[in-house]
Each structure stands twice: as structure tokens, then as C-alpha cells.
Amino acid sequence: MSFEEAARQYIESHQAGWKNEVHAAQWPSTLKAYVYPVFGQLAVADVDVGLVLKALQPIWNEKPETASRVRGRIEKVLDWSKARGYRQGENPARWKGHLDHLLPRRSKVKTVKHHPALPYQEIGGFMSSLRDMEGISPRALEFAILTATRTGETVGARWPEIDMEGKMWVIPAERMKAGREHRVPLSDRAVEILRSLVSDKDSDYVFIGDKKGKPLSNMSLLMTLRRMKRTDLTTHGFRSTFRDWCAEMTAYPNELCEMALAHTVSDKVEAAYRRGDMLEKRRRLMRDWAKFCGAVTKSADVVPLRERANA
């Protein structure tokens, strides 16, 4: 059996358990891009450390995160192959006690690339220009900024997730990066955007794209930025704008702001003791954010919000 065939069978037998659609799509695409050209057609029993390194080394320093995931996928396919009797011996893609002696750790080569973000002092003017634009994409971008959510979470929003009366948007776990349900309190302006949209009886999606029954594409928000001649920005960067505003302009605690962004808590002790999601405090936070986004100010005129987080 070739490595490519083994990988195909591994994916078929495991993809039903993968809730994240992006994760499921990345498995075959990354193997096709980086592994199959090197040893995809070779017998899975013949894959050795030399071949694994030949596939990984070209991208290890340039794309460390991708390379690390590719290594893990090779390792899983080879473990599956051994369990099915298609190969024997140690796994040449194993990291601990093996490849960690041959390749630098990802943390040593990883360069953090920050998404271009709009300075929070300029958000009022930007949002004013955005509100003047017509179409679904500008409304989706404005909604994403007001809710501090990711592009995929916004364009994938469905009406059953929205509680208009309670001003709440509940994003199910399978659509969240961390795999946990996320409740998003909606500001008055966010609700106003939703009320302005026309629902489609053939689709549950909130932001409907050009294809019948389908949502907007992930690229649609980026294209809106291009129409605004803001190629210096990314949609994801507005989450950084929100986070900078939280830190510089409010007294809300760090953990509250991180929770609003649905970030995973890295401190295991803190995560163990945190049971709620600070919903009511986050509701005030998102109300203040919407208020700030709706005010056009000059940089020198920005006045910090003095509302205490526990008010």
C-alpha cells in the first residue's frame, strides 16, 4: 500500500469525528501539497526518517506551524499503517526523542505575524464610512467588528443562533476555533443590522451570498476593505483593534476582554476555577465598544471610558 492510499483510508476512517470543517479540509490539502510529491507513491512500509525530513525541511523554517501539523499528520498515518499491519518498526515522524534531535523546535523558528490592525482612535471614522456603503458584505463586516468575532463565525451565522429579543447570539461549539459554545451579547447597533437584513426562506444563513442558499464567502469581507481602499487592513485585525481599545481605554479586566474574544485560557488553574462566561459584564463591554465605534473622534479627542468593570 502506498503512503497516499494509507492517508486516504486514514482520513476516511476518522473524518466523521472531525467537527471542524477547516481541519478536515486541511488534512488532504497539506498532504497533497507537501508530502505526496516526496513519497506519496512509495510503499508506506518504506517511509523512513530521510523521506520525512525531505518533506518537512523545505517548510520547517518558512512555515513552522504548517510544518508541525504536517509532521503530526504523517505520524498518525504511519501509526495507523503499523496498526493495520502495513509497516513495522519505529515511527520515523515521531517528534519526542527522535525528530526533536534533528529539527529545531517550532518555538525557536516561529515568527509571529500580527494581522494589520486599525488604530482604535480611527475606528469611529472607519465605521462611519463603512455604514455609508450599501450591500450585505459591508453589513457583515460591521457586524463582525461590533461583535469582535472571526470572519468564519460571522459569515457562518444562522438565524436559529440569534435571539433578537434577548439580544444574544449563541455560536455553537462546532463553529468555534476552541470547540466551545460562545455567547455573544449584541449591542443595539448589532441588532439594528440584523433587523435590516432580508431573510431567505431557502436558507438559515444571516448573511446570504450570491449563490442560492449559501452564505457570504470568507473573502467577501476582505473585498469590502479593498473597495474602501484599505488594503493595509485585514478583517481579523479588528479583533486586535478591539483588544487594544479594551486595554487602553477601559477598566475592564484582562480575563473579561479575552473571554469576549473567545480566547482559550492558557492558565490551567484559572481555567479550572472559571465556570461562567461573565455574560452580563461582557454585555456592558460590547455596549461600550459599539458606543465608541459610533463616535467619530480625532486622536487627541479620545477620552477613556471610566466605567468600572463591576459597575
Coordinates of C-alpha atoms in Angstrom, one line a residue:
M1 CA 0.0 0.0 0.0
S2 CA 1.3 3.4 -0.9
F3 CA 1.5 6.2 1.7
E4 CA -1.1 8.2 -0.3
E5 CA -3.6 5.3 -0.2
A6 CA -2.9 4.8 3.5
A7 CA -3.5 8.5 4.1
R8 CA -6.7 8.4 2.2
Q9 CA -8.0 5.4 4.2
Y10 CA -6.9 7.1 7.5
I11 CA -8.9 10.2 6.6
E12 CA -12.0 8.3 5.5
S13 CA -12.0 6.4 8.8
H14 CA -11.5 9.4 11.0
Q15 CA -13.2 12.4 9.3
A16 CA -16.6 11.6 10.8
G17 CA -15.1 12.6 14.2
W18 CA -13.7 15.9 13.0
K19 CA -16.2 18.6 13.9
N20 CA -14.0 21.5 12.5
E21 CA -14.6 21.7 8.7
V22 CA -11.4 23.7 8.2
H23 CA -9.4 21.0 10.0
A24 CA -11.0 18.3 7.9
A25 CA -10.2 20.1 4.7
Q26 CA -6.6 20.9 5.7
W27 CA -5.7 17.2 6.2
P28 CA -5.8 16.1 2.5
S29 CA -4.7 19.6 1.1
T30 CA -1.5 19.8 3.2
L31 CA -0.5 16.2 2.5
K32 CA -1.1 16.8 -1.2
A33 CA 1.0 19.9 -1.2
Y34 CA 3.9 18.9 0.9
V35 CA 4.1 15.1 1.3
Y36 CA 2.7 13.3 -1.7
P37 CA 5.2 14.8 -4.1
V38 CA 8.0 13.4 -1.9
F39 CA 6.8 9.9 -1.1
G40 CA 3.1 9.7 -1.7
Q41 CA 3.5 6.9 -4.3
L42 CA 6.1 4.9 -2.3
A43 CA 5.1 1.9 -0.2
V44 CA 4.1 3.1 3.3
A45 CA 6.4 0.4 4.7
D46 CA 9.4 2.1 3.0
V47 CA 8.9 5.6 4.5
D48 CA 11.9 6.4 6.6
V49 CA 13.3 9.3 8.5
G50 CA 15.2 10.6 5.4
L51 CA 12.0 10.9 3.4
V52 CA 10.1 12.5 6.3
L53 CA 12.9 15.1 6.6
K54 CA 12.9 15.7 2.9
A55 CA 9.2 16.6 3.1
L56 CA 9.5 18.7 6.2
Q57 CA 12.8 20.6 5.9
P58 CA 11.7 22.9 3.0
I59 CA 8.9 24.3 5.1
W60 CA 10.2 23.9 8.7
N61 CA 11.7 27.3 9.0
E62 CA 9.5 29.1 6.5
K63 CA 6.1 27.8 7.6
P64 CA 6.7 26.3 11.1
E65 CA 3.1 25.9 12.2
T66 CA 2.1 24.2 8.9
A67 CA 5.2 22.0 9.0
S68 CA 4.4 20.9 12.6
R69 CA 0.9 19.9 11.6
V70 CA 2.2 18.1 8.5
R71 CA 4.6 16.2 10.7
G72 CA 1.8 15.2 13.1
R73 CA -0.3 14.0 10.2
I74 CA 2.5 11.9 8.7
E75 CA 3.0 10.4 12.2
K76 CA -0.7 9.5 12.5
V77 CA -0.9 7.9 9.1
L78 CA 2.2 5.8 9.8
D79 CA 0.9 4.7 13.2
W80 CA -2.4 3.7 11.5
S81 CA -0.5 1.8 8.9
K82 CA 1.5 -0.1 11.6
A83 CA -1.7 -0.9 13.5
R84 CA -3.2 -2.3 10.3
G85 CA -0.1 -4.4 9.6
Y86 CA 1.2 -2.4 6.6
R87 CA 4.5 -1.5 8.1
Q88 CA 6.8 -2.4 11.1
G89 CA 9.3 -0.7 13.3
E90 CA 9.5 2.8 14.9
N91 CA 7.6 5.7 13.5
P92 CA 10.1 8.0 11.7
A93 CA 7.8 11.0 12.1
R94 CA 7.8 10.8 15.9
W95 CA 8.8 14.1 17.5
K96 CA 9.8 13.4 21.1
G97 CA 13.1 11.6 21.4
H98 CA 13.5 11.4 17.6
L99 CA 12.9 14.4 15.3
D100 CA 13.4 16.8 18.1
H101 CA 17.1 15.9 17.8
L102 CA 17.1 16.6 14.1
L103 CA 14.9 19.7 13.7
P104 CA 14.7 22.9 15.8
R105 CA 11.7 23.4 18.0
R106 CA 8.9 25.3 16.4
S107 CA 9.1 28.0 19.1
K108 CA 12.7 28.7 18.0
V109 CA 11.9 29.4 14.4
K110 CA 8.3 30.7 14.7
T111 CA 8.0 34.4 13.8
V112 CA 4.8 36.0 15.0
K113 CA 2.9 37.8 12.2
H114 CA 0.4 40.2 13.5
H115 CA -2.7 40.9 11.4
P116 CA -2.6 44.5 10.3
A117 CA -4.9 46.4 12.6
L118 CA -6.6 49.8 12.6
P119 CA -5.6 52.0 15.5
Y120 CA -8.6 52.2 17.8
Q121 CA -8.5 56.0 17.6
E122 CA -9.6 55.7 14.0
I123 CA -12.4 53.2 14.4
G124 CA -15.2 55.8 14.6
G125 CA -14.3 57.4 11.2
F126 CA -13.8 54.0 9.6
M127 CA -17.2 52.7 10.9
S128 CA -18.9 55.9 9.6
S129 CA -17.5 55.2 6.1
L130 CA -18.5 51.6 6.4
R131 CA -22.1 52.4 7.3
D132 CA -22.4 54.6 4.2
M133 CA -21.7 51.6 2.0
E134 CA -24.6 49.5 0.6
G135 CA -24.7 45.7 0.4
I136 CA -24.6 42.6 2.5
S137 CA -20.8 42.5 2.8
P138 CA -20.4 45.9 4.5
R139 CA -23.1 45.0 7.0
A140 CA -21.3 41.7 7.7
L141 CA -18.0 43.4 8.3
E142 CA -19.6 46.0 10.6
F143 CA -21.3 43.2 12.5
A144 CA -18.0 41.3 12.8
I145 CA -16.3 44.4 14.2
L146 CA -19.1 45.1 16.7
T147 CA -19.1 41.6 18.0
A148 CA -15.3 41.1 17.8
T149 CA -15.8 37.8 16.1
R150 CA -13.8 36.0 13.5
T151 CA -14.7 36.1 9.8
G152 CA -15.8 32.5 9.6
E153 CA -18.0 32.9 12.7
T154 CA -19.7 35.9 11.2
V155 CA -20.4 34.7 7.6
G156 CA -21.5 31.3 9.0
A157 CA -24.1 32.9 11.4
R158 CA -27.5 31.3 11.2
W159 CA -30.9 32.8 12.3
P160 CA -31.6 30.0 14.8
E161 CA -28.4 31.1 16.6
I162 CA -29.9 34.6 17.1
D163 CA -32.2 35.7 19.9
M164 CA -33.3 39.1 18.8
E165 CA -35.4 39.8 21.9
G166 CA -32.7 38.8 24.3
K167 CA -30.0 40.5 22.1
M168 CA -27.9 37.3 22.1
W169 CA -26.0 35.3 19.5
V170 CA -25.0 31.8 20.5
I171 CA -22.3 30.3 18.3
P172 CA -22.3 26.5 18.6
A173 CA -19.2 24.7 19.6
E174 CA -18.6 23.1 16.2
R175 CA -18.2 26.6 14.6
M176 CA -15.8 27.9 17.2
K177 CA -12.0 27.6 17.0
A178 CA -11.7 26.4 20.6
G179 CA -14.6 23.9 20.1
R180 CA -16.7 25.5 22.8
E181 CA -20.1 27.3 22.6
H182 CA -19.7 31.1 22.7
R183 CA -22.4 33.5 23.7
V184 CA -22.1 37.0 22.2
P185 CA -24.2 39.8 23.7
L186 CA -25.4 42.1 20.9
S187 CA -25.3 45.8 21.1
D188 CA -28.3 47.9 19.8
R189 CA -26.4 48.7 16.6
A190 CA -25.7 45.0 16.0
V191 CA -29.4 44.2 16.4
E192 CA -30.2 47.0 14.1
I193 CA -28.0 45.5 11.4
L194 CA -29.8 42.1 11.8
R195 CA -33.2 43.7 11.6
S196 CA -32.2 45.4 8.3
L197 CA -31.4 42.1 6.6
V198 CA -33.9 40.2 4.5
S199 CA -34.1 36.5 5.4
D200 CA -34.2 33.8 2.7
K201 CA -36.8 31.1 3.1
D202 CA -34.4 28.7 1.4
S203 CA -31.5 29.4 3.8
D204 CA -30.9 29.8 7.5
Y205 CA -27.8 31.9 6.9
V206 CA -27.9 35.5 8.2
F207 CA -25.5 37.0 5.6
I208 CA -26.5 35.4 2.3
G209 CA -24.1 35.3 -0.6
D210 CA -24.6 35.3 -4.4
K211 CA -25.1 31.6 -4.6
K212 CA -28.6 30.5 -3.7
G213 CA -28.9 29.1 -0.1
K214 CA -25.2 29.8 0.6
P215 CA -23.6 32.4 2.9
L216 CA -21.1 35.0 2.0
S217 CA -17.6 33.8 1.3
N218 CA -14.8 34.4 3.7
M219 CA -13.2 36.7 1.1
S220 CA -16.3 39.0 0.9
L221 CA -15.3 41.0 4.0
L222 CA -11.7 41.4 2.7
M223 CA -13.1 42.6 -0.6
T224 CA -15.1 45.2 1.2
L225 CA -11.9 46.5 2.7
R226 CA -10.4 46.6 -0.8
R227 CA -13.4 48.6 -2.0
M228 CA -12.6 51.1 0.8
K229 CA -9.0 51.2 -0.5
R230 CA -7.9 49.8 2.9
T231 CA -5.6 47.0 1.6
D232 CA -3.4 47.8 4.7
L233 CA -6.0 46.1 6.9
T234 CA -7.4 42.6 7.5
T235 CA -10.8 41.6 8.9
H236 CA -9.1 39.6 11.7
G237 CA -7.1 42.7 12.6
F238 CA -10.2 44.4 14.0
R239 CA -10.1 41.9 16.9
S240 CA -6.7 43.4 17.7
T241 CA -8.3 46.9 17.4
F242 CA -10.9 45.9 19.9
R243 CA -8.3 44.3 22.3
D244 CA -6.2 47.5 22.2
W245 CA -9.2 49.6 22.9
C246 CA -10.0 47.4 25.9
A247 CA -6.5 47.7 27.3
E248 CA -6.0 51.5 26.7
M249 CA -9.5 52.9 27.1
T250 CA -11.4 50.9 29.6
A251 CA -11.0 49.5 33.2
Y252 CA -12.4 46.1 32.2
P253 CA -10.2 43.2 33.5
N254 CA -8.0 41.3 31.1
E255 CA -9.8 38.0 31.5
L256 CA -13.1 39.6 30.6
C257 CA -11.7 41.0 27.4
E258 CA -10.1 37.7 26.5
M259 CA -13.4 36.0 27.0
A260 CA -15.1 38.5 24.7
L261 CA -12.7 37.3 22.0
A262 CA -13.4 33.6 22.9
H263 CA -9.7 33.1 23.5
T264 CA -8.6 29.9 25.2
V265 CA -7.3 30.4 28.8
S266 CA -3.7 29.2 28.9
D267 CA -3.5 29.1 32.7
K268 CA -5.0 25.7 33.7
V269 CA -5.6 26.8 37.3
E270 CA -7.6 29.9 36.1
A271 CA -9.5 27.8 33.6
A272 CA -10.4 25.3 36.3
Y273 CA -11.9 27.9 38.5
R274 CA -13.6 29.9 35.8
R275 CA -17.1 28.4 35.5
G276 CA -19.2 31.2 34.0
D277 CA -18.7 33.3 30.9
M278 CA -19.2 36.8 32.6
L279 CA -22.1 37.4 30.3
E280 CA -23.6 40.5 31.9
K281 CA -20.2 42.2 32.3
R282 CA -19.5 41.4 28.7
R283 CA -22.8 42.8 27.7
R284 CA -21.7 46.2 29.1
L285 CA -18.3 45.8 27.4
M286 CA -19.8 45.3 24.0
R287 CA -22.3 48.1 24.5
D288 CA -19.3 50.4 25.3
W289 CA -17.4 49.2 22.3
A290 CA -20.4 49.9 20.0
K291 CA -20.7 53.3 21.5
F292 CA -17.0 54.0 20.9
C293 CA -17.3 52.7 17.3
G294 CA -20.2 55.1 16.7
A295 CA -18.3 58.2 17.7
V296 CA -16.1 60.0 15.2
T297 CA -13.2 61.5 17.2
K298 CA -9.8 62.8 16.5
S299 CA -6.8 61.1 18.1
A300 CA -6.3 63.9 20.5
D301 CA -10.0 64.0 21.5
V302 CA -10.2 60.3 22.6
V303 CA -11.5 60.2 26.2
P304 CA -11.1 57.0 28.2
L305 CA -14.2 55.3 29.4
R306 CA -14.2 55.4 33.2
E307 CA -16.9 52.8 33.8
R308 CA -15.7 50.2 36.2
A309 CA -16.0 46.6 35.1
N310 CA -18.1 45.6 38.1
A311 CA -20.4 48.6 37.9

